[in-house]
PDB file of C-alpha atoms in Angstrom:
ATOM      1  CA  MET H   1      -0.059   0.039   0.287  1.00  0.00           C
ATOM      2  CA  SER H   2       1.247   3.512  -1.044  1.00  0.00           C
ATOM      3  CA  LYS H   3       2.116   5.775   1.748  1.00  0.00           C
ATOM      4  CA  THR H   4      -0.982   8.128   0.677  1.00  0.00           C
ATOM      5  CA  GLY H   5      -3.077   4.982   2.522  1.00  0.00           C
ATOM      6  CA  ARG H   6      -4.575   4.151  -1.442  1.00  0.00           C
ATOM      7  CA  CYS H   7      -3.541   1.841  -3.769  1.00  0.00           C
ATOM      8  CA  LYS H   8      -1.907   3.522  -6.754  1.00  0.00           C
ATOM      9  CA  VAL H   9      -3.786   3.441 -10.169  1.00  0.00           C
ATOM     10  CA  LYS H  10      -2.184   3.242 -13.499  1.00  0.00           C
ATOM     11  CA  ILE H  11      -4.289   2.983 -16.841  1.00  0.00           C
ATOM     12  CA  CYS H  12      -2.571   1.396 -19.419  1.00  0.00           C
ATOM     13  CA  GLY H  13      -3.099   0.966 -23.192  1.00  0.00           C
ATOM     14  CA  ILE H  14      -4.129   4.711 -23.395  1.00  0.00           C
ATOM     15  CA  THR H  15      -4.353   5.618 -27.170  1.00  0.00           C
ATOM     16  CA  SER H  16      -5.508   9.423 -26.743  1.00  0.00           C
ATOM     17  CA  VAL H  17      -5.701  12.601 -24.725  1.00  0.00           C
ATOM     18  CA  HIS H  18      -9.359  12.376 -24.201  1.00  0.00           C
ATOM     19  CA  ASP H  19      -8.809   8.636 -22.311  1.00  0.00           C
ATOM     20  CA  ALA H  20      -5.920   9.955 -20.854  1.00  0.00           C
ATOM     21  CA  THR H  21      -8.250  13.125 -19.243  1.00  0.00           C
ATOM     22  CA  LEU H  22     -11.121  10.475 -18.588  1.00  0.00           C
ATOM     23  CA  ALA H  23      -8.733   8.419 -16.455  1.00  0.00           C
ATOM     24  CA  LYS H  24      -7.098  11.668 -14.911  1.00  0.00           C
ATOM     25  CA  ASN H  25     -10.869  13.099 -13.895  1.00  0.00           C
ATOM     26  CA  ALA H  26     -11.607   9.397 -12.387  1.00  0.00           C
ATOM     27  CA  GLY H  27      -8.894   9.842 -10.219  1.00  0.00           C
ATOM     28  CA  ALA H  28      -6.269   7.644 -11.426  1.00  0.00           C
ATOM     29  CA  ASP H  29      -2.443   8.124 -10.701  1.00  0.00           C
ATOM     30  CA  TYR H  30      -0.566   7.303 -13.991  1.00  0.00           C
ATOM     31  CA  VAL H  31      -1.486   6.492 -17.557  1.00  0.00           C
ATOM     32  CA  GLY H  32       0.640   4.281 -19.864  1.00  0.00           C
ATOM     33  CA  ILE H  33       1.434   3.880 -23.481  1.00  0.00           C
ATOM     34  CA  LEU H  34       2.691   1.305 -25.633  1.00  0.00           C
ATOM     35  CA  VAL H  35       5.053   2.443 -28.568  1.00  0.00           C
ATOM     36  CA  ASP H  36       5.702   0.303 -31.319  1.00  0.00           C
ATOM     37  CA  VAL H  37       4.752  -3.235 -29.268  1.00  0.00           C
ATOM     38  CA  VAL H  38       3.769  -5.308 -32.449  1.00  0.00           C
ATOM     39  CA  SER H  39       1.899  -7.682 -30.189  1.00  0.00           C
ATOM     40  CA  SER H  40      -0.455  -5.246 -28.502  1.00  0.00           C
ATOM     41  CA  GLU H  41      -3.624  -3.660 -30.587  1.00  0.00           C
ATOM     42  CA  ARG H  42      -2.853  -0.804 -28.331  1.00  0.00           C
ATOM     43  CA  SER H  43       0.427   0.381 -29.718  1.00  0.00           C
ATOM     44  CA  LEU H  44       1.112   3.899 -30.742  1.00  0.00           C
ATOM     45  CA  GLU H  45       3.811   5.427 -33.227  1.00  0.00           C
ATOM     46  CA  MET H  46       6.269   7.861 -31.775  1.00  0.00           C
ATOM     47  CA  THR H  47       4.190  10.933 -33.061  1.00  0.00           C
ATOM     48  CA  GLN H  48       1.176   9.638 -31.252  1.00  0.00           C
ATOM     49  CA  ALA H  49       3.016   9.099 -27.875  1.00  0.00           C
ATOM     50  CA  ILE H  50       4.757  12.458 -28.124  1.00  0.00           C
ATOM     51  CA  ARG H  51       1.326  13.928 -28.284  1.00  0.00           C
ATOM     52  CA  ILE H  52       0.064  12.020 -25.689  1.00  0.00           C
ATOM     53  CA  VAL H  53       3.003  12.815 -23.127  1.00  0.00           C
ATOM     54  CA  ASN H  54       2.855  16.404 -23.804  1.00  0.00           C
ATOM     55  CA  GLU H  55      -0.845  16.830 -23.245  1.00  0.00           C
ATOM     56  CA  SER H  56      -1.741  14.091 -20.831  1.00  0.00           C
ATOM     57  CA  PRO H  57      -3.165  15.601 -17.187  1.00  0.00           C
ATOM     58  CA  ILE H  58      -1.326  12.812 -15.343  1.00  0.00           C
ATOM     59  CA  PRO H  59       2.360  11.128 -15.619  1.00  0.00           C
ATOM     60  CA  THR H  60       2.483   8.980 -18.524  1.00  0.00           C
ATOM     61  CA  VAL H  61       4.699   5.760 -18.429  1.00  0.00           C
ATOM     62  CA  LEU H  62       6.068   4.530 -21.756  1.00  0.00           C
ATOM     63  CA  LEU H  63       6.134   0.922 -22.355  1.00  0.00           C
ATOM     64  CA  LEU H  64       8.640  -0.740 -24.644  1.00  0.00           C
ATOM     65  CA  TYR H  65       9.440  -4.565 -25.265  1.00  0.00           C
ATOM     66  CA  ASN H  66      12.811  -6.189 -25.633  1.00  0.00           C
ATOM     67  CA  ARG H  67      14.474  -3.230 -27.481  1.00  0.00           C
ATOM     68  CA  THR H  68      18.239  -2.387 -27.709  1.00  0.00           C
ATOM     69  CA  THR H  69      19.534   0.158 -25.100  1.00  0.00           C
ATOM     70  CA  GLU H  70      20.038   2.602 -27.739  1.00  0.00           C
ATOM     71  CA  ASP H  71      16.670   2.149 -29.104  1.00  0.00           C
ATOM     72  CA  ILE H  72      15.102   2.508 -25.585  1.00  0.00           C
ATOM     73  CA  GLN H  73      17.468   5.873 -24.717  1.00  0.00           C
ATOM     74  CA  GLU H  74      16.244   7.439 -28.298  1.00  0.00           C
ATOM     75  CA  SER H  75      12.447   6.555 -27.717  1.00  0.00           C
ATOM     76  CA  VAL H  76      12.630   8.323 -24.142  1.00  0.00           C
ATOM     77  CA  ASN H  77      14.806  11.295 -25.317  1.00  0.00           C
ATOM     78  CA  GLN H  78      12.088  12.043 -27.682  1.00  0.00           C
ATOM     79  CA  ILE H  79       8.894  11.051 -26.165  1.00  0.00           C
ATOM     80  CA  GLN H  80      10.033  12.202 -22.400  1.00  0.00           C
ATOM     81  CA  PRO H  81       7.799  10.200 -20.446  1.00  0.00           C
ATOM     82  CA  PHE H  82       7.539  10.395 -16.364  1.00  0.00           C
ATOM     83  CA  ALA H  83       8.651   6.827 -16.645  1.00  0.00           C
ATOM     84  CA  LEU H  84       9.895   3.916 -18.660  1.00  0.00           C
ATOM     85  CA  GLN H  85       8.254   0.375 -18.290  1.00  0.00           C
ATOM     86  CA  LEU H  86      10.427  -2.536 -19.707  1.00  0.00           C
ATOM     87  CA  LEU H  87       7.883  -5.271 -20.747  1.00  0.00           C
ATOM     88  CA  GLY H  88       9.996  -7.944 -22.045  1.00  0.00           C
ATOM     89  CA  GLN H  89      13.059 -10.107 -21.244  1.00  0.00           C
ATOM     90  CA  GLU H  90      15.402  -7.437 -20.602  1.00  0.00           C
ATOM     91  CA  THR H  91      18.496  -8.349 -18.251  1.00  0.00           C
ATOM     92  CA  PRO H  92      19.164  -6.664 -14.993  1.00  0.00           C
ATOM     93  CA  SER H  93      22.743  -5.540 -16.584  1.00  0.00           C
ATOM     94  CA  GLN H  94      20.567  -3.809 -19.662  1.00  0.00           C
ATOM     95  CA  VAL H  95      18.363  -2.185 -16.456  1.00  0.00           C
ATOM     96  CA  GLU H  96      21.543  -0.983 -14.607  1.00  0.00           C
ATOM     97  CA  GLU H  97      22.916   0.500 -17.753  1.00  0.00           C
ATOM     98  CA  LEU H  98      19.870   2.306 -18.673  1.00  0.00           C
ATOM     99  CA  ASN H  99      19.323   3.486 -15.031  1.00  0.00           C
ATOM    100  CA  LYS H 100      22.784   5.348 -15.481  1.00  0.00           C
ATOM    101  CA  THR H 101      21.764   7.361 -18.388  1.00  0.00           C
ATOM    102  CA  LEU H 102      17.895   8.352 -18.111  1.00  0.00           C
ATOM    103  CA  SER H 103      16.556  10.785 -16.041  1.00  0.00           C
ATOM    104  CA  CYS H 104      13.122   8.998 -15.820  1.00  0.00           C
ATOM    105  CA  GLU H 105      11.979   6.420 -13.345  1.00  0.00           C
ATOM    106  CA  LEU H 106      12.297   3.151 -14.463  1.00  0.00           C
ATOM    107  CA  TRP H 107       9.782   0.090 -13.889  1.00  0.00           C
ATOM    108  CA  LYS H 108      10.066  -3.422 -14.542  1.00  0.00           C
ATOM    109  CA  SER H 109       7.671  -6.112 -15.633  1.00  0.00           C
ATOM    110  CA  VAL H 110       8.070  -9.518 -13.824  1.00  0.00           C
ATOM    111  CA  TYR H 111       5.811 -12.434 -15.245  1.00  0.00           C
ATOM    112  CA  LEU H 112       3.625 -15.051 -13.348  1.00  0.00           C
ATOM    113  CA  PRO H 113       1.746 -17.419 -15.506  1.00  0.00           C
ATOM    114  CA  ALA H 114      -1.710 -17.182 -15.932  1.00  0.00           C
ATOM    115  CA  GLY H 115      -4.153 -19.376 -14.514  1.00  0.00           C
ATOM    116  CA  ASP H 116      -3.066 -22.385 -11.719  1.00  0.00           C
ATOM    117  CA  PRO H 117       0.850 -21.756 -10.622  1.00  0.00           C
ATOM    118  CA  ILE H 118       1.973 -25.412 -11.795  1.00  0.00           C
ATOM    119  CA  ASN H 119       5.684 -25.547 -12.196  1.00  0.00           C
ATOM    120  CA  VAL H 120       6.199 -21.862 -11.075  1.00  0.00           C
ATOM    121  CA  ASP H 121      10.078 -21.584 -10.571  1.00  0.00           C
ATOM    122  CA  LYS H 122       9.720 -19.328  -7.342  1.00  0.00           C
ATOM    123  CA  ALA H 123      13.670 -19.257  -6.839  1.00  0.00           C
ATOM    124  CA  LEU H 124      13.993 -17.605 -10.213  1.00  0.00           C
ATOM    125  CA  ILE H 125      11.404 -15.191  -9.640  1.00  0.00           C
ATOM    126  CA  HIS H 126      12.775 -14.165  -6.303  1.00  0.00           C
ATOM    127  CA  ASP H 127      16.400 -13.902  -8.105  1.00  0.00           C
ATOM    128  CA  GLN H 128      14.866 -11.562 -10.899  1.00  0.00           C
ATOM    129  CA  MET H 129      12.953  -9.322  -8.041  1.00  0.00           C
ATOM    130  CA  GLU H 130      16.118  -9.032  -6.442  1.00  0.00           C
ATOM    131  CA  ALA H 131      18.501  -8.469  -9.660  1.00  0.00           C
ATOM    132  CA  TYR H 132      16.058  -5.538 -10.925  1.00  0.00           C
ATOM    133  CA  SER H 133      16.498  -4.015  -7.615  1.00  0.00           C
ATOM    134  CA  ASN H 134      19.685  -4.098  -7.051  1.00  0.00           C
ATOM    135  CA  ALA H 135      19.920  -2.912 -11.041  1.00  0.00           C
ATOM    136  CA  GLY H 136      18.282   0.354  -9.972  1.00  0.00           C
ATOM    137  CA  ALA H 137      14.576  -0.137 -10.958  1.00  0.00           C
ATOM    138  CA  THR H 138      11.960   2.163  -9.288  1.00  0.00           C
ATOM    139  CA  TYR H 139       9.416  -0.230  -8.955  1.00  0.00           C
ATOM    140  CA  LEU H 140       8.420  -3.850 -10.041  1.00  0.00           C
ATOM    141  CA  LEU H 141       5.268  -4.737 -12.068  1.00  0.00           C
ATOM    142  CA  PHE H 142       3.810  -8.266 -11.865  1.00  0.00           C
ATOM    143  CA  ASP H 143       1.737  -9.356 -14.881  1.00  0.00           C
ATOM    144  CA  THR H 144       0.667 -12.602 -16.495  1.00  0.00           C
ATOM    145  CA  VAL H 145       1.706 -14.540 -19.382  1.00  0.00           C
ATOM    146  CA  ASP H 146      -0.452 -16.178 -21.447  1.00  0.00           C
ATOM    147  CA  THR H 147       1.516 -19.403 -22.672  1.00  0.00           C
ATOM    148  CA  SER H 148      -1.627 -20.864 -24.241  1.00  0.00           C
ATOM    149  CA  GLN H 149      -0.750 -18.379 -27.121  1.00  0.00           C
ATOM    150  CA  THR H 150       2.080 -18.867 -29.769  1.00  0.00           C
ATOM    151  CA  PRO H 151       4.406 -16.931 -29.030  1.00  0.00           C
ATOM    152  CA  HIS H 152       3.610 -16.474 -25.610  1.00  0.00           C
ATOM    153  CA  ARG H 153       1.838 -13.380 -24.835  1.00  0.00           C
ATOM    154  CA  TYR H 154       3.617 -11.103 -21.724  1.00  0.00           C
ATOM    155  CA  GLY H 155       0.989  -8.847 -20.343  1.00  0.00           C
ATOM    156  CA  GLY H 156      -2.232  -7.278 -21.834  1.00  0.00           C
ATOM    157  CA  THR H 157      -3.689 -10.816 -21.554  1.00  0.00           C
ATOM    158  CA  GLY H 158      -6.798  -9.643 -19.541  1.00  0.00           C
ATOM    159  CA  LYS H 159      -6.377 -13.057 -17.424  1.00  0.00           C
ATOM    160  CA  THR H 160      -5.451 -13.545 -13.701  1.00  0.00           C
ATOM    161  CA  CYS H 161      -2.805 -15.298 -12.067  1.00  0.00           C
ATOM    162  CA  ASP H 162      -2.845 -16.912  -8.810  1.00  0.00           C
ATOM    163  CA  TRP H 163      -3.181 -14.309  -6.465  1.00  0.00           C
ATOM    164  CA  GLY H 164      -1.841 -16.629  -3.352  1.00  0.00           C
ATOM    165  CA  LEU H 165       1.364 -16.639  -5.242  1.00  0.00           C
ATOM    166  CA  ALA H 166       1.558 -13.296  -6.021  1.00  0.00           C
ATOM    167  CA  SER H 167       0.940 -12.180  -2.545  1.00  0.00           C
ATOM    168  CA  GLU H 168       3.850 -14.119  -1.645  1.00  0.00           C
ATOM    169  CA  PHE H 169       6.132 -12.358  -3.675  1.00  0.00           C
ATOM    170  CA  ILE H 170       4.680  -9.329  -3.008  1.00  0.00           C
ATOM    171  CA  SER H 171       4.972  -9.760   0.767  1.00  0.00           C
ATOM    172  CA  VAL H 172       8.804 -10.207   0.255  1.00  0.00           C
ATOM    173  CA  SER H 173       9.806  -7.784  -2.566  1.00  0.00           C
ATOM    174  CA  PRO H 174      12.793  -5.693  -2.283  1.00  0.00           C
ATOM    175  CA  LEU H 175      10.953  -2.761  -4.243  1.00  0.00           C
ATOM    176  CA  PRO H 176       7.072  -1.640  -4.320  1.00  0.00           C
ATOM    177  CA  VAL H 177       4.809  -3.775  -6.446  1.00  0.00           C
ATOM    178  CA  PHE H 178       2.294  -2.703  -8.894  1.00  0.00           C
ATOM    179  CA  PHE H 179       0.141  -5.936  -9.989  1.00  0.00           C
ATOM    180  CA  ALA H 180      -1.524  -6.488 -13.375  1.00  0.00           C
ATOM    181  CA  GLY H 181      -3.489  -9.171 -14.878  1.00  0.00           C
ATOM    182  CA  GLY H 182      -7.358  -9.708 -15.347  1.00  0.00           C
ATOM    183  CA  ILE H 183      -8.429  -6.498 -12.680  1.00  0.00           C
ATOM    184  CA  ARG H 184     -11.814  -5.045 -13.223  1.00  0.00           C
ATOM    185  CA  PRO H 185     -14.014  -3.077 -11.479  1.00  0.00           C
ATOM    186  CA  ASP H 186     -15.637  -5.728 -10.031  1.00  0.00           C
ATOM    187  CA  ASN H 187     -12.180  -7.961  -8.479  1.00  0.00           C
ATOM    188  CA  VAL H 188     -10.097  -4.684  -8.032  1.00  0.00           C
ATOM    189  CA  LYS H 189     -11.239  -4.366  -4.125  1.00  0.00           C
ATOM    190  CA  ASN H 190     -10.561  -8.153  -3.333  1.00  0.00           C
ATOM    191  CA  ALA H 191      -7.348  -7.795  -5.625  1.00  0.00           C
ATOM    192  CA  ILE H 192      -5.813  -5.187  -3.202  1.00  0.00           C
ATOM    193  CA  GLU H 193      -7.240  -6.726   0.149  1.00  0.00           C
ATOM    194  CA  THR H 194      -5.737  -9.882  -0.676  1.00  0.00           C
ATOM    195  CA  MET H 195      -2.359  -9.079  -2.381  1.00  0.00           C
ATOM    196  CA  ASN H 196      -1.595  -5.560  -0.861  1.00  0.00           C
ATOM    197  CA  PRO H 197       0.359  -4.311  -3.548  1.00  0.00           C
ATOM    198  CA  TYR H 198       1.356  -0.846  -3.811  1.00  0.00           C
ATOM    199  CA  GLY H 199      -0.539  -0.231  -6.983  1.00  0.00           C
ATOM    200  CA  ILE H 200      -2.631  -2.062  -9.474  1.00  0.00           C
ATOM    201  CA  ASP H 201      -2.203  -1.514 -13.227  1.00  0.00           C
ATOM    202  CA  LEU H 202      -4.976  -2.447 -15.626  1.00  0.00           C
ATOM    203  CA  CYS H 203      -5.956  -2.104 -19.522  1.00  0.00           C
ATOM    204  CA  SER H 204      -8.887  -4.089 -20.800  1.00  0.00           C
ATOM    205  CA  GLY H 205     -10.690  -4.052 -17.625  1.00  0.00           C
ATOM    206  CA  VAL H 206     -11.741  -0.525 -18.002  1.00  0.00           C
ATOM    207  CA  GLU H 207     -12.347  -0.409 -22.003  1.00  0.00           C
ATOM    208  CA  ALA H 208     -15.580  -0.284 -23.893  1.00  0.00           C
ATOM    209  CA  SER H 209     -13.424  -1.622 -26.964  1.00  0.00           C
ATOM    210  CA  LYS H 210      -9.779  -2.284 -27.593  1.00  0.00           C
ATOM    211  CA  GLY H 211      -7.826   0.839 -27.144  1.00  0.00           C
ATOM    212  CA  VAL H 212     -10.958   2.995 -25.964  1.00  0.00           C
ATOM    213  CA  LYS H 213     -11.665   3.390 -22.500  1.00  0.00           C
ATOM    214  CA  ASP H 214     -15.092   3.366 -20.905  1.00  0.00           C
ATOM    215  CA  ASN H 215     -15.524   6.468 -18.221  1.00  0.00           C
ATOM    216  CA  GLY H 216     -18.317   4.630 -16.428  1.00  0.00           C
ATOM    217  CA  LYS H 217     -16.107   1.693 -15.817  1.00  0.00           C
ATOM    218  CA  LEU H 218     -13.237   3.874 -14.618  1.00  0.00           C
ATOM    219  CA  ILE H 219     -15.233   5.821 -12.460  1.00  0.00           C
ATOM    220  CA  SER H 220     -16.618   2.284 -11.098  1.00  0.00           C
ATOM    221  CA  LEU H 221     -12.769   1.333 -10.746  1.00  0.00           C
ATOM    222  CA  MET H 222     -11.889   4.031  -8.616  1.00  0.00           C
ATOM    223  CA  ASN H 223     -14.553   4.076  -6.436  1.00  0.00           C
ATOM    224  CA  GLN H 224     -13.747   0.624  -5.383  1.00  0.00           C
ATOM    225  CA  VAL H 225     -10.118   0.935  -5.231  1.00  0.00           C
ATOM    226  CA  SER H 226     -11.133   3.628  -2.801  1.00  0.00           C
ATOM    227  CA  ARG H 227     -13.170   1.266  -0.421  1.00  0.00           C
ATOM    228  CA  ALA H 228     -10.497  -1.314  -0.566  1.00  0.00           C
ATOM    229  CA  HIS H 229      -8.691  -1.701   2.948  1.00  0.00           C
ATOM    230  CA  HIS H 230      -5.298  -2.767   3.824  1.00  0.00           C
TER     231      HIS H 230
END
């Protein structure tokens, strides 16, 4: 739980200034934009991203997937986001290198399998958490990987993982954790009370259609977040 007493909220997959404004008016803390992420229907081009960052009324997080260090640095320099979120299998050494050169916050996704926790390598995930923390990440984001798709889909699945398993990792994380994966207005209160994350992160759970946010769902979500207790 954040120091303000309320779980932080990031609304991801934003595709317009209009939707960023809806998120802000509902009470969200951050919006997220994807740039050149081939697997996502909500991905933007550079010029669209720059406009949203410039005009968004709340801090914008730029999401990139498996890019070279030079590509990432160039994108951040052009877009100037509040924070960078690395979505892929970026190594701790790449995170450390980026952390030395970028002026924005650096967030790192860590993935848990969608559905039942079969054959989860807990030691590996613990090692990832420690390594990204040591490399200078600001926050970790737990999201789901859907292994039923080929290639596997990392994030943006709309599917939940095992909350008990996520809670275990969150309770020992060296960094504050945002939790994502299948969060909606009807389950967000239970998710916060079960896992006690620093923040929650969602996309499809507050959409009218892919890439278009629903104002009623955003308001309902934030009402439920406000009702959640530690």
